[in-house]
């Protein structure tokens, strides 16, 4: 399993991190297009997904998150890679899982997701990479959460593009 790591400026080899947060992101493909969420009122692009709650499995989490955020019913196929982000006293573990779209349902986004005015659709993976790169180039505070979130998704999109191109 490939692990991609992101380190903040405070990272040292022997640093002890007090918290871990686990999340799952859905990789839903249609050829060289990927199902993605663009925020209408903030510079944010992300794959559907979110944090694992309680004793929930990765599979249960990704199914729930896709239904809540996008109104898509997915079948998880396999984990592709993990991105680990080391920030201050926390490590974020984001598992990227290949999923098959098997139906639709009524979405039920959280208040935060509603505020972002997310628009979900299939987009060419290369365009997603380019759009994320443009966002990163225009965020002044490279230490901000906004930058970190988009940087994670940029690395994920590049990895997914590589996987798709190598499987042709």
PDB file of N, CA and C in Angstrom, residues 2-8 11 82-87 91-93 151 155:
ATOM      1  N   UNK A   2       0.667   2.099  -0.978  1.00  0.00           N
ATOM      2  CA  UNK A   2       1.451   3.326  -1.073  1.00  0.00           C
ATOM      3  C   UNK A   2       0.985   4.321  -0.019  1.00  0.00           C
ATOM      4  N   UNK A   3       1.943   4.943   0.664  1.00  0.00           N
ATOM      5  CA  UNK A   3       1.660   5.997   1.634  1.00  0.00           C
ATOM      6  C   UNK A   3       2.378   7.252   1.168  1.00  0.00           C
ATOM      7  N   UNK A   4       1.621   8.331   1.013  1.00  0.00           N
ATOM      8  CA  UNK A   4       2.167   9.636   0.652  1.00  0.00           C
ATOM      9  C   UNK A   4       2.150  10.472   1.922  1.00  0.00           C
ATOM     10  N   UNK A   5       3.280  11.083   2.264  1.00  0.00           N
ATOM     11  CA  UNK A   5       3.366  11.845   3.511  1.00  0.00           C
ATOM     12  C   UNK A   5       3.575  13.328   3.244  1.00  0.00           C
ATOM     13  N   UNK A   6       2.917  14.138   4.071  1.00  0.00           N
ATOM     14  CA  UNK A   6       3.044  15.600   4.043  1.00  0.00           C
ATOM     15  C   UNK A   6       3.480  16.027   5.441  1.00  0.00           C
ATOM     16  N   UNK A   7       4.523  16.830   5.521  1.00  0.00           N
ATOM     17  CA  UNK A   7       5.067  17.262   6.804  1.00  0.00           C
ATOM     18  C   UNK A   7       4.993  18.777   6.931  1.00  0.00           C
ATOM     19  N   UNK A   8       4.592  19.263   8.106  1.00  0.00           N
ATOM     20  CA  UNK A   8       4.632  20.703   8.320  1.00  0.00           C
ATOM     21  C   UNK A   8       6.047  21.108   8.740  1.00  0.00           C
ATOM     22  N   UNK A  11       7.839  19.456  11.912  1.00  0.00           N
ATOM     23  CA  UNK A  11       8.063  18.014  11.966  1.00  0.00           C
ATOM     24  C   UNK A  11       9.513  17.688  12.326  1.00  0.00           C
ATOM     25  N   UNK A  82      -2.825   5.891   0.803  1.00  0.00           N
ATOM     26  CA  UNK A  82      -3.105   6.675   2.001  1.00  0.00           C
ATOM     27  C   UNK A  82      -2.247   7.933   1.953  1.00  0.00           C
ATOM     28  N   UNK A  83      -2.834   9.053   2.353  1.00  0.00           N
ATOM     29  CA  UNK A  83      -2.056  10.277   2.543  1.00  0.00           C
ATOM     30  C   UNK A  83      -2.045  10.577   4.035  1.00  0.00           C
ATOM     31  N   UNK A  84      -0.829  10.690   4.594  1.00  0.00           N
ATOM     32  CA  UNK A  84      -0.659  11.022   6.009  1.00  0.00           C
ATOM     33  C   UNK A  84      -0.112  12.444   6.101  1.00  0.00           C
ATOM     34  N   UNK A  85      -0.827  13.282   6.854  1.00  0.00           N
ATOM     35  CA  UNK A  85      -0.432  14.678   7.037  1.00  0.00           C
ATOM     36  C   UNK A  85      -0.048  14.897   8.497  1.00  0.00           C
ATOM     37  N   UNK A  86       1.144  15.416   8.705  1.00  0.00           N
ATOM     38  CA  UNK A  86       1.670  15.653  10.048  1.00  0.00           C
ATOM     39  C   UNK A  86       1.608  17.144  10.336  1.00  0.00           C
ATOM     40  N   UNK A  87       0.696  17.554  11.242  1.00  0.00           N
ATOM     41  CA  UNK A  87       0.525  18.960  11.595  1.00  0.00           C
ATOM     42  C   UNK A  87       0.498  19.118  13.107  1.00  0.00           C
ATOM     43  N   UNK A  91      -1.926  13.795  13.426  1.00  0.00           N
ATOM     44  CA  UNK A  91      -1.662  13.150  12.144  1.00  0.00           C
ATOM     45  C   UNK A  91      -3.014  12.839  11.511  1.00  0.00           C
ATOM     46  N   UNK A  92      -3.217  13.343  10.295  1.00  0.00           N
ATOM     47  CA  UNK A  92      -4.418  13.033   9.524  1.00  0.00           C
ATOM     48  C   UNK A  92      -4.086  11.869   8.599  1.00  0.00           C
ATOM     49  N   UNK A  93      -4.899  10.824   8.656  1.00  0.00           N
ATOM     50  CA  UNK A  93      -4.747   9.647   7.804  1.00  0.00           C
ATOM     51  C   UNK A  93      -5.940   9.634   6.844  1.00  0.00           C
ATOM     52  N   UNK A 151      -3.844  20.993  -1.056  1.00  0.00           N
ATOM     53  CA  UNK A 151      -2.580  20.336  -1.384  1.00  0.00           C
ATOM     54  C   UNK A 151      -2.731  18.820  -1.288  1.00  0.00           C
ATOM     55  N   UNK A 155      -2.241  16.232  -4.453  1.00  0.00           N
ATOM     56  CA  UNK A 155      -1.389  15.035  -4.482  1.00  0.00           C
ATOM     57  C   UNK A 155      -2.211  13.791  -4.795  1.00  0.00           C
TER      58      UNK A 155
END
